[in-house]
CSV table of C-alpha atoms and ligand atoms in Angstrom, one decimal:
chain,number,residue,atom,x,y,z
A,1,MET,CA,9.3,-13.1,-6.7
A,2,SER,CA,12.7,-14.7,-7.2
A,3,ALA,CA,15.8,-13.3,-5.5
A,4,GLN,CA,16.8,-12.0,-8.9
A,5,GLN,CA,13.6,-10.0,-9.2
A,6,THR,CA,13.9,-8.7,-5.7
A,7,PHE,CA,17.5,-7.6,-6.4
A,8,LEU,CA,16.7,-5.8,-9.7
A,9,ARG,CA,13.6,-4.1,-8.3
A,10,ASP,CA,15.6,-2.9,-5.4
A,11,ALA,CA,18.3,-1.6,-7.7
A,12,MET,CA,15.9,0.3,-9.9
A,13,ARG,CA,14.2,1.8,-6.8
A,14,ARG,CA,17.4,2.9,-5.2
A,15,LEU,CA,18.7,4.4,-8.5
A,16,ASN,CA,15.2,5.9,-9.1
A,17,MET,CA,15.3,4.6,-12.7
A,18,THR,CA,12.6,3.4,-15.1
A,19,ARG,CA,13.2,0.0,-16.8
A,20,ASP,CA,14.3,1.8,-20.0
A,21,SER,CA,16.8,4.0,-18.3
A,22,PHE,CA,18.1,1.2,-16.1
A,23,ALA,CA,18.5,-1.2,-19.2
A,24,GLU,CA,20.4,1.6,-21.0
A,25,ARG,CA,22.6,2.3,-17.9
A,26,ILE,CA,23.7,-1.4,-17.6
A,27,GLY,CA,24.0,-1.8,-21.4
A,28,VAL,CA,21.4,-4.5,-22.0
A,29,ARG,CA,18.2,-4.6,-24.1
A,30,ARG,CA,14.9,-3.7,-22.3
A,31,ARG,CA,13.5,-7.0,-23.5
A,32,ALA,CA,16.3,-8.9,-21.7
A,33,LEU,CA,15.7,-7.0,-18.5
A,34,ASP,CA,12.0,-7.8,-18.7
A,35,THR,CA,12.7,-11.5,-19.0
A,36,TRP,CA,14.9,-11.3,-15.8
A,37,LEU,CA,12.0,-9.6,-14.0
A,38,LEU,CA,9.5,-12.4,-14.8
A,39,PRO,CA,8.4,-15.0,-12.2
A,40,GLU,CA,10.7,-18.0,-12.3
A,41,ASP,CA,7.8,-20.3,-13.4
A,42,SER,CA,7.2,-18.2,-16.5
A,43,SER,CA,8.3,-19.9,-19.8
A,44,GLU,CA,10.0,-16.6,-20.8
A,45,TYR,CA,12.0,-16.2,-17.6
A,46,ARG,CA,15.8,-16.0,-18.0
A,47,THR,CA,18.6,-16.0,-15.4
A,48,MET,CA,20.6,-12.8,-15.4
A,49,PRO,CA,24.3,-13.4,-16.2
A,50,SER,CA,26.4,-13.1,-13.1
A,51,ILE,CA,28.6,-10.5,-14.8
A,52,VAL,CA,25.5,-8.2,-15.0
A,53,GLU,CA,24.7,-8.8,-11.3
A,54,LYS,CA,28.2,-7.9,-10.4
A,55,PHE,CA,28.0,-4.7,-12.5
A,56,VAL,CA,24.7,-3.7,-11.0
A,57,GLY,CA,26.2,-4.2,-7.5
A,58,GLU,CA,29.1,-1.9,-8.5
A,59,ILE,CA,26.8,0.8,-9.8
A,60,LEU,CA,24.8,0.6,-6.6
A,61,GLY,CA,27.9,1.0,-4.5
A,62,ARG,CA,28.9,4.0,-6.5
A,63,GLU,CA,25.7,5.8,-7.4
A,64,ALA,CA,22.8,4.8,-5.1
A,65,PRO,CA,22.1,7.9,-3.1
A,66,SER,CA,23.7,7.6,0.3
A,67,GLY,CA,20.6,8.7,2.2
A,68,GLU,CA,19.4,7.4,5.5
A,69,SER,CA,20.0,3.8,4.5
A,70,THR,CA,23.8,4.1,4.9
A,71,GLN,CA,23.8,6.8,7.6
A,72,SER,CA,21.7,4.8,9.9
A,73,ALA,CA,22.9,1.4,8.8
A,74,HIS,CA,23.4,0.5,12.5
A,75,LYS,CA,19.7,1.0,13.3
A,76,SER,CA,17.0,-1.5,12.5
A,77,LEU,CA,14.1,-0.4,10.3
A,78,ALA,CA,11.8,-0.7,13.3
A,79,GLU,CA,14.0,1.8,15.2
A,80,ARG,CA,14.0,4.2,12.2
A,81,ILE,CA,10.3,4.3,11.9
A,82,GLY,CA,9.3,3.8,15.6
A,83,VAL,CA,7.2,6.1,17.8
A,84,SER,CA,9.0,7.3,21.0
A,85,GLY,CA,11.4,4.3,20.7
A,86,LYS,CA,8.5,1.8,20.4
A,87,PRO,CA,7.8,-0.3,17.3
A,88,HIS,CA,4.3,1.0,16.4
A,89,LEU,CA,2.7,2.0,13.1
A,90,LEU,CA,0.3,4.8,13.8
A,91,SER,CA,0.8,7.4,11.0
A,92,VAL,CA,2.6,7.7,7.7
A,93,ASP,CA,4.4,10.7,9.3
A,94,GLN,CA,6.8,8.1,10.7
A,95,PHE,CA,8.3,7.5,7.3
A,96,SER,CA,11.0,9.1,5.2
A,97,ARG,CA,11.4,8.1,1.5
A,98,ASP,CA,14.3,5.9,2.4
A,99,SER,CA,12.6,4.0,5.2
A,100,LEU,CA,9.5,3.5,3.0
A,101,GLU,CA,11.5,2.1,0.2
A,102,ASP,CA,13.3,-0.2,2.6
A,103,LEU,CA,9.9,-1.5,3.7
A,104,PHE,CA,9.0,-2.0,0.0
A,105,HIS,CA,12.1,-4.1,-0.3
A,106,VAL,CA,11.0,-6.3,2.5
A,107,ALA,CA,7.5,-6.6,0.8
A,108,ASP,CA,9.2,-7.8,-2.4
A,109,ILE,CA,11.0,-10.5,-0.4
A,110,MET,CA,7.5,-11.6,0.9
A,111,GLN,CA,6.0,-12.0,-2.6
A,112,PRO,CA,6.8,-15.8,-3.0
A,113,ILE,CA,5.0,-16.4,0.3
A,114,ALA,CA,2.0,-14.1,-0.7
A,115,ARG,CA,1.8,-16.0,-4.0
A,116,ARG,CA,1.8,-19.3,-2.2
A,117,GLN,CA,5.0,-20.6,-3.6
A,118,LYS,CA,6.9,-20.5,-0.3
A,119,ILE,CA,6.1,-20.8,3.4
A,120,SER,CA,7.8,-19.3,6.4
A,121,ARG,CA,7.5,-19.8,10.2
A,122,VAL,CA,9.5,-16.8,11.5
A,123,LEU,CA,6.6,-15.7,13.7
A,124,GLU,CA,5.9,-19.2,15.0
A,125,GLY,CA,4.4,-19.0,18.5
A,126,ALA,CA,3.5,-15.3,18.2
A,127,VAL,CA,-0.2,-14.3,18.6
A,128,LEU,CA,-1.8,-11.3,17.0
A,129,GLY,CA,-4.8,-9.5,18.5
A,130,ASN,CA,-7.1,-8.0,15.9
A,131,LEU,CA,-9.3,-5.4,17.6
A,132,PHE,CA,-11.8,-4.0,15.2
A,133,PHE,CA,-14.4,-1.6,16.6
A,134,GLU,CA,-15.6,-0.6,13.2
A,135,ALA,CA,-16.7,-2.5,10.1
A,136,SER,CA,-13.9,-4.2,8.1
A,137,THR,CA,-13.4,-7.1,5.8
A,138,ARG,CA,-10.1,-6.7,3.9
A,139,THR,CA,-8.0,-4.9,6.6
A,140,ARG,CA,-8.9,-7.4,9.3
A,141,VAL,CA,-8.6,-10.5,7.2
A,142,SER,CA,-5.5,-9.4,5.4
A,143,PHE,CA,-3.7,-8.5,8.6
A,144,GLY,CA,-4.7,-11.8,10.0
A,145,ALA,CA,-3.7,-13.8,6.9
A,146,ALA,CA,-0.4,-12.0,6.7
A,147,PHE,CA,0.4,-12.9,10.3
A,148,CYS,CA,-0.6,-16.5,9.8
A,149,ARG,CA,1.5,-16.8,6.6
A,150,LEU,CA,4.6,-15.9,8.7
A,151,GLY,CA,3.7,-18.7,11.1
A,152,GLY,CA,1.8,-16.8,13.8
A,153,SER,CA,-1.8,-17.2,15.0
A,154,VAL,CA,-4.6,-14.6,15.3
A,155,CYS,CA,-7.3,-13.7,17.9
A,156,ASP,CA,-10.1,-11.4,16.7
A,157,THR,CA,-12.7,-9.2,18.3
A,158,THR,CA,-15.2,-7.3,16.2
A,159,GLY,CA,-17.6,-4.4,17.1
A,160,PHE,CA,-18.2,-2.6,20.4
A,161,THR,CA,-21.2,-4.6,21.3
A,162,PHE,CA,-19.2,-7.8,22.0
A,163,SER,CA,-16.3,-6.1,23.7
A,164,SER,CA,-15.8,-4.9,27.3
A,165,MET,CA,-15.7,-1.3,25.9
A,166,ALA,CA,-19.6,-1.7,25.8
A,167,LYS,CA,-19.3,-2.0,29.7
A,168,GLY,CA,-17.3,1.3,29.9
A,169,GLU,CA,-13.8,0.0,29.8
A,170,SER,CA,-11.2,2.6,28.9
A,171,ILE,CA,-8.8,2.3,26.0
A,172,TYR,CA,-5.9,2.2,28.5
A,173,ASP,CA,-7.3,-0.8,30.3
A,174,THR,CA,-8.2,-2.7,27.2
A,175,SER,CA,-4.8,-2.1,25.7
A,176,ARG,CA,-2.9,-3.1,28.8
A,177,VAL,CA,-5.0,-6.3,29.3
A,178,MET,CA,-4.6,-7.4,25.7
A,179,SER,CA,-0.8,-6.9,25.9
A,180,GLY,CA,-0.7,-9.7,28.4
A,181,TYR,CA,-2.4,-12.0,25.9
A,182,VAL,CA,-0.9,-11.2,22.5
A,183,ASP,CA,2.3,-10.1,20.9
A,184,ALA,CA,1.0,-7.4,18.5
A,185,LEU,CA,-2.2,-5.5,18.1
A,186,VAL,CA,-4.0,-4.2,15.0
A,187,VAL,CA,-6.7,-1.7,16.1
A,188,ARG,CA,-9.5,0.0,14.1
A,189,HIS,CA,-11.6,2.5,16.1
A,190,PRO,CA,-14.0,5.3,15.1
A,191,GLU,CA,-12.2,8.1,16.9
A,192,GLN,CA,-9.3,10.0,15.4
A,193,GLY,CA,-6.2,9.6,17.7
A,194,SER,CA,-7.6,6.6,19.6
A,195,VAL,CA,-5.1,4.1,18.2
A,196,ALA,CA,-2.3,6.3,19.4
A,197,GLU,CA,-3.9,6.1,22.9
A,198,PHE,CA,-3.9,2.2,22.6
A,199,ALA,CA,-0.2,2.5,21.7
A,200,ARG,CA,0.7,4.6,24.7
A,201,ALA,CA,-0.7,2.0,27.1
A,202,THR,CA,1.6,-0.9,25.9
A,203,ASN,CA,5.1,-1.8,24.7
A,204,ILE,CA,3.9,-4.4,22.2
A,205,PRO,CA,3.6,-3.3,18.6
A,206,VAL,CA,0.4,-1.5,17.8
A,207,ILE,CA,-0.7,-0.9,14.2
A,208,ASN,CA,-3.3,1.6,13.2
A,209,GLY,CA,-5.9,-0.2,11.1
A,210,GLY,CA,-7.9,3.1,10.7
A,211,ASP,CA,-8.7,5.7,13.4
A,212,GLY,CA,-12.0,7.3,12.3
A,213,PRO,CA,-11.3,10.0,9.7
A,214,GLY,CA,-7.6,10.2,10.8
A,215,GLU,CA,-5.2,7.8,9.1
A,216,HIS,CA,-4.9,4.4,7.5
A,217,PRO,CA,-1.2,4.0,7.1
A,218,SER,CA,-1.0,0.4,6.0
A,219,GLN,CA,-3.5,1.0,3.2
A,220,ALA,CA,-1.5,4.0,2.0
A,221,ILE,CA,1.7,2.0,2.1
A,222,LEU,CA,0.2,-0.8,0.0
A,223,ASP,CA,-1.3,1.8,-2.4
A,224,LEU,CA,2.1,3.4,-3.0
A,225,TYR,CA,3.7,-0.1,-3.3
A,226,THR,CA,1.0,-0.8,-6.0
A,227,ILE,CA,1.6,2.5,-7.8
A,228,GLY,CA,5.4,1.6,-7.9
A,229,ARG,CA,4.8,-1.8,-9.4
A,230,GLU,CA,2.3,-0.5,-11.9
A,231,PHE,CA,4.6,2.3,-12.9
A,232,SER,CA,7.5,-0.1,-13.3
A,233,ARG,CA,5.5,-2.0,-15.9
A,234,LEU,CA,4.5,1.3,-17.6
A,235,GLY,CA,7.9,2.9,-17.5
A,236,LYS,CA,6.9,5.7,-15.2
A,237,LEU,CA,8.4,7.1,-12.0
A,238,VAL,CA,6.5,8.4,-8.9
A,239,ASP,CA,8.5,11.6,-9.1
A,240,GLY,CA,6.6,14.0,-11.3
A,241,ALA,CA,3.4,11.9,-11.4
A,242,HIS,CA,-0.1,13.4,-11.7
A,243,VAL,CA,-2.4,11.8,-9.1
A,244,ALA,CA,-6.1,12.6,-9.1
A,245,MET,CA,-8.0,11.7,-5.9
A,246,VAL,CA,-11.8,11.6,-6.2
A,247,GLY,CA,-14.8,11.3,-3.8
A,248,ASP,CA,-14.9,11.9,0.0
A,249,LEU,CA,-11.6,13.5,0.6
A,250,ARG,CA,-12.8,15.0,3.9
A,251,TYR,CA,-13.6,11.8,5.9
A,252,GLY,CA,-11.7,9.3,3.8
A,253,ARG,CA,-8.7,8.3,5.9
A,254,THR,CA,-7.0,6.3,3.1
A,255,VAL,CA,-6.4,9.5,1.0
A,256,HIS,CA,-5.3,11.4,4.1
A,257,SER,CA,-2.4,8.9,4.6
A,258,LEU,CA,-1.7,8.4,0.8
A,259,ILE,CA,-1.3,12.1,-0.1
A,260,LYS,CA,1.1,12.6,2.8
A,261,LEU,CA,3.1,9.5,1.7
A,262,LEU,CA,3.2,10.6,-1.9
A,263,ALA,CA,4.4,14.0,-0.7
A,264,LEU,CA,7.7,12.3,0.2
A,265,TYR,CA,8.5,12.1,-3.5
A,266,ARG,CA,9.4,15.0,-5.9
A,267,GLY,CA,7.4,17.3,-8.1
A,268,LEU,CA,3.9,15.7,-8.0
A,269,LYS,CA,0.7,17.2,-9.2
A,270,PHE,CA,-2.4,16.4,-7.2
A,271,THR,CA,-5.9,17.0,-8.5
A,272,LEU,CA,-8.3,16.7,-5.7
A,273,ILE,CA,-11.9,16.3,-6.9
A,274,ALA,CA,-14.6,16.3,-4.3
A,275,PRO,CA,-18.2,17.5,-3.8
A,276,PRO,CA,-18.1,21.0,-2.2
A,277,SER,CA,-18.7,19.7,1.4
A,278,LEU,CA,-16.2,16.9,1.2
A,279,GLU,CA,-12.9,18.6,0.4
A,280,MET,CA,-9.5,17.5,1.8
A,281,PRO,CA,-8.9,19.1,5.3
A,282,ALA,CA,-6.7,22.2,5.3
A,283,TYR,CA,-4.1,20.8,7.7
A,284,ILE,CA,-3.3,18.0,5.3
A,285,LEU,CA,-3.1,20.4,2.3
A,286,ASP,CA,-0.7,22.6,4.3
A,287,GLN,CA,1.6,19.7,5.1
A,288,VAL,CA,1.6,18.5,1.5
A,289,SER,CA,2.2,21.9,0.0
A,290,GLN,CA,5.2,22.4,2.2
A,291,HIS,CA,7.0,19.9,0.0
A,292,GLY,CA,6.4,22.1,-3.0
A,293,HIS,CA,3.9,20.0,-4.9
A,294,VAL,CA,1.2,21.4,-7.1
A,295,ILE,CA,-2.3,21.0,-5.6
A,296,GLU,CA,-5.5,21.8,-7.6
A,297,GLN,CA,-8.9,21.4,-6.1
A,298,SER,CA,-12.0,20.9,-8.2
A,299,HIS,CA,-15.6,19.7,-8.1
A,300,SER,CA,-15.6,18.4,-11.7
A,301,LEU,CA,-14.4,15.0,-12.9
A,302,ALA,CA,-13.3,16.7,-16.2
A,303,ASP,CA,-10.2,17.8,-14.3
A,304,LEU,CA,-8.8,14.3,-14.0
A,305,LYS,CA,-7.7,14.8,-17.6
A,306,GLY,CA,-4.1,13.5,-18.1
A,307,ALA,CA,-3.8,11.8,-14.6
A,308,ASP,CA,-1.4,8.9,-14.3
A,309,VAL,CA,-3.4,7.6,-11.3
A,310,VAL,CA,-7.1,8.0,-10.6
A,311,TYR,CA,-7.7,7.1,-7.0
A,312,ALA,CA,-11.5,6.8,-6.3
A,313,THR,CA,-13.0,6.7,-2.8
A,314,ARG,CA,-16.4,5.8,-1.2
A,315,ILE,CA,-18.5,8.5,0.5
A,316,GLN,CA,-18.0,7.8,4.2
A,317,LYS,CA,-21.7,8.1,5.1
A,318,GLU,CA,-21.2,6.6,8.5
A,319,ARG,CA,-19.2,9.7,9.5
A,320,PHE,CA,-21.9,12.3,9.0
A,321,ALA,CA,-25.7,12.8,9.4
A,322,ASP,CA,-27.8,11.5,6.5
A,323,GLU,CA,-28.0,14.6,4.4
A,324,ALA,CA,-28.0,15.0,0.6
A,325,ILE,CA,-24.5,15.8,-0.6
A,326,GLU,CA,-24.4,18.8,-3.0
A,327,GLY,CA,-22.7,18.0,-6.2
A,328,TYR,CA,-22.6,14.2,-5.7
A,329,THR,CA,-24.8,13.4,-8.7
A,330,PRO,CA,-24.6,10.4,-11.1
A,331,ASP,CA,-22.2,12.3,-13.4
A,332,PHE,CA,-19.7,12.1,-10.4
A,333,GLN,CA,-19.2,8.4,-11.1
A,334,ILE,CA,-15.9,7.0,-12.4
A,335,ASN,CA,-16.9,4.7,-15.2
A,336,GLU,CA,-15.6,3.4,-18.5
A,337,ALA,CA,-17.0,6.2,-20.6
A,338,LEU,CA,-15.4,8.9,-18.4
A,339,ILE,CA,-12.0,7.2,-18.2
A,340,ASP,CA,-12.0,6.7,-22.0
A,341,LYS,CA,-12.9,10.4,-22.5
A,342,TYR,CA,-10.2,11.9,-20.2
A,343,CYS,CA,-7.5,9.3,-19.7
A,344,ASP,CA,-5.2,7.2,-21.9
A,345,SER,CA,-4.2,3.5,-21.8
A,346,ARG,CA,-1.4,4.1,-19.3
A,347,THR,CA,-3.6,5.5,-16.5
A,348,ILE,CA,-4.2,3.3,-13.5
A,349,ILE,CA,-7.5,3.3,-11.6
A,350,MET,CA,-7.4,2.6,-7.9
A,351,HIS,CA,-9.8,2.4,-4.9
A,352,PRO,CA,-9.2,1.3,-1.3
A,353,LEU,CA,-12.4,-0.7,-1.4
A,354,PRO,CA,-15.1,-1.4,-0.4
A,355,ARG,CA,-16.9,0.3,-3.3
A,356,ASP,CA,-20.6,0.9,-2.9
A,357,SER,CA,-22.2,-1.0,-5.7
A,358,ARG,CA,-25.8,-0.2,-4.8
A,359,PRO,CA,-27.9,1.9,-7.2
A,360,GLY,CA,-27.4,5.6,-6.7
A,361,ALA,CA,-24.2,5.2,-4.9
A,362,ASN,CA,-22.1,6.9,-7.7
A,363,ASP,CA,-19.0,5.0,-6.5
A,364,LEU,CA,-16.5,3.4,-8.9
A,365,SER,CA,-18.5,1.6,-11.6
A,366,THR,CA,-18.2,-2.2,-12.2
A,367,ASP,CA,-18.2,-1.6,-16.0
A,368,LEU,CA,-14.4,-1.3,-15.7
A,369,ASN,CA,-13.9,-4.8,-14.2
A,370,ASN,CA,-12.3,-6.3,-17.3
A,371,ASP,CA,-10.3,-3.2,-18.1
A,372,PRO,CA,-6.5,-3.8,-17.5
A,373,ARG,CA,-6.2,-0.2,-16.2
A,374,LEU,CA,-8.3,-1.2,-13.1
A,375,ALA,CA,-5.7,-2.0,-10.5
A,376,ILE,CA,-8.1,-2.6,-7.5
A,377,PHE,CA,-7.5,-6.3,-7.1
A,378,ARG,CA,-3.8,-6.0,-7.7
A,379,GLN,CA,-4.0,-3.4,-4.9
A,380,THR,CA,-5.8,-5.9,-2.5
A,381,ASP,CA,-3.4,-8.7,-3.4
A,382,ASN,CA,-0.5,-6.4,-2.5
A,383,GLY,CA,-2.0,-6.0,1.0
A,384,ILE,CA,-0.6,-9.3,2.0
A,385,PRO,CA,3.2,-8.8,1.2
A,386,VAL,CA,3.0,-5.3,2.6
A,387,ARG,CA,1.3,-6.3,5.8
A,388,MET,CA,3.7,-9.2,6.2
A,389,ALA,CA,6.6,-6.7,5.8
A,390,ILE,CA,5.1,-4.4,8.5
A,391,PHE,CA,4.8,-7.3,11.0
A,392,ALA,CA,8.3,-8.6,10.2
A,393,ILE,CA,9.8,-5.2,10.6
A,394,LEU,CA,8.0,-4.3,13.8
A,395,MET,CA,8.6,-7.7,15.4
A,396,GLY,CA,12.3,-7.7,14.4
A,397,VAL,CA,12.4,-10.7,12.0
A,398,ASP,CA,12.7,-8.8,8.7
A,399,LYS,CA,16.3,-10.0,8.1
A,400,GLN,CA,15.4,-13.6,8.8
A,401,VAL,CA,12.6,-14.1,6.3
A,402,GLN,CA,14.6,-14.6,3.2
A,403,HIS,CA,16.5,-17.6,4.8
A,404,SER,CA,13.4,-19.0,6.5
A,405,MET,CA,11.5,-20.0,3.3
A,406,ARG,CA,10.6,-23.5,2.3
A,407,ASP,CA,8.6,-24.6,-0.7
A,408,ALA,CA,4.9,-24.8,-0.2
A,409,ALA,CA,3.5,-28.3,-0.5
A,410,TRP,CA,0.3,-27.4,-2.2
A,411,ARG,CA,-0.5,-25.9,-5.6
A,412,ALA,CA,-2.2,-22.5,-6.0
A,413,PRO,CA,-3.6,-21.2,-9.2
A,414,SER,CA,-1.2,-18.9,-11.1
A,415,HIS,CA,-4.0,-16.3,-11.5
A,416,ILE,CA,-6.1,-15.9,-8.4
A,417,GLY,CA,-9.1,-14.1,-10.1
A,418,PRO,CA,-10.9,-15.2,-13.3
A,419,ASP,CA,-10.8,-11.6,-14.6
A,420,ASP,CA,-7.1,-10.9,-13.7
A,421,ALA,CA,-5.3,-9.1,-16.5
A,422,SER,CA,-2.9,-11.2,-18.5
A,423,PHE,CA,0.1,-9.2,-17.3
A,424,ASP,CA,-0.6,-10.1,-13.6
A,425,GLY,CA,2.5,-11.7,-12.3
A,426,LEU,CA,4.5,-10.2,-15.1
A,427,ASP,CA,4.8,-6.8,-13.4
B,1,NCD,C1,-11.3,1.9,3.8
B,1,NCD,C2,-11.4,2.3,5.3
B,1,NCD,O1,-11.9,1.5,6.1
B,1,NCD,O2,-10.9,3.3,5.6
B,1,NCD,N1,-11.3,0.6,3.6
B,1,NCD,C3,-10.1,-0.2,3.7
B,1,NCD,O3,-9.6,-0.3,4.8
B,1,NCD,N2,-9.5,-0.6,2.6
B,1,NCD,C4,-12.2,2.7,2.9
B,1,NCD,C5,-13.6,2.8,3.2
B,1,NCD,O4,-14.2,2.3,4.2
B,1,NCD,O5,-14.3,3.5,2.4
């Protein structure tokens, strides 16, 4: 993303305006604004006149809500989101809407690196320890790739079997020992609360990569970042959105984190559709309803009618004994026919992945793969800039990234996947 795109996205986010209302506010045509928001290598990209940039700057100075951003301008973002004064990321409860949107701004700055146009070495010499005691592909690799793209290196361990925990080592000892070897830890562990225990035993940044059925904060942050970018293209705001969450809402940690993060916005409607034994835990519903959102619980996919976002999840079979799940029948599957029946062309379909594509799994169908509403691979792509932003913030280099960038020497394809929708890169 060019500096111009980053500036305009940040302005719209801080003013909480859609592209249409922002274009009207600054007195330009929507089409002109769209061309300024295109990637620099697009043939339709245009440079925004400097008078417009100045005007937008003035509007921001006057009208952008003076929330936490100004009040705590003397504090770094790491200090504002930290846990007991330490730069950890354990739960989405650490965020306010302001600090979250400031993180999104850092993620926007990372986009040219994520898209392989630029390189940066701000984390040169730093080493990441990736400790994964549960299955993972995208979380482990994307955290590792994000760290490498900032110039750091990565050491990985996977599974209990090959770690000293299989010999009875405590979380405290493992965490303290690792802290002498590496500069940040990403930990995934099957027990809820375990990653916080790792964090208490060290002063280096610890990031929760999933603690059993507890939380998965980085996934929720990238999900909300994706929703923001998709909504920007569609002319929608997160405030007032209708979000349907579907599947295993009891054990699915991604939805636990996401619903709490969305609750920082205003006037949302949540439709929570799960089989009877897999409903969202009451403690999360209580927390979300305190913010005054509408929550409807259902066992039927017909209730996703009118949703702006359909967020599907996998049944977390590894978290309970192998029993048949009441109500989880083939008609519980999100597929093209269902989406065409209940949703319009401006609905987006998301999933944290992996989806279970085996017969009888009833997970998100592959028949939507060429449907532009399917945002799952834009979601995974956004994992890189968001995780780069998390590292840069927690390790105190977020202000240095912009000026550290150099052109990449190699060429990457403009569309990474063969089925990527034509508007990819145009969002
Ligand atoms: C999820 C997880 O591990 O919580 N995957 C991910 O990190 N994107 C979802 C899942 O396993 O179903």
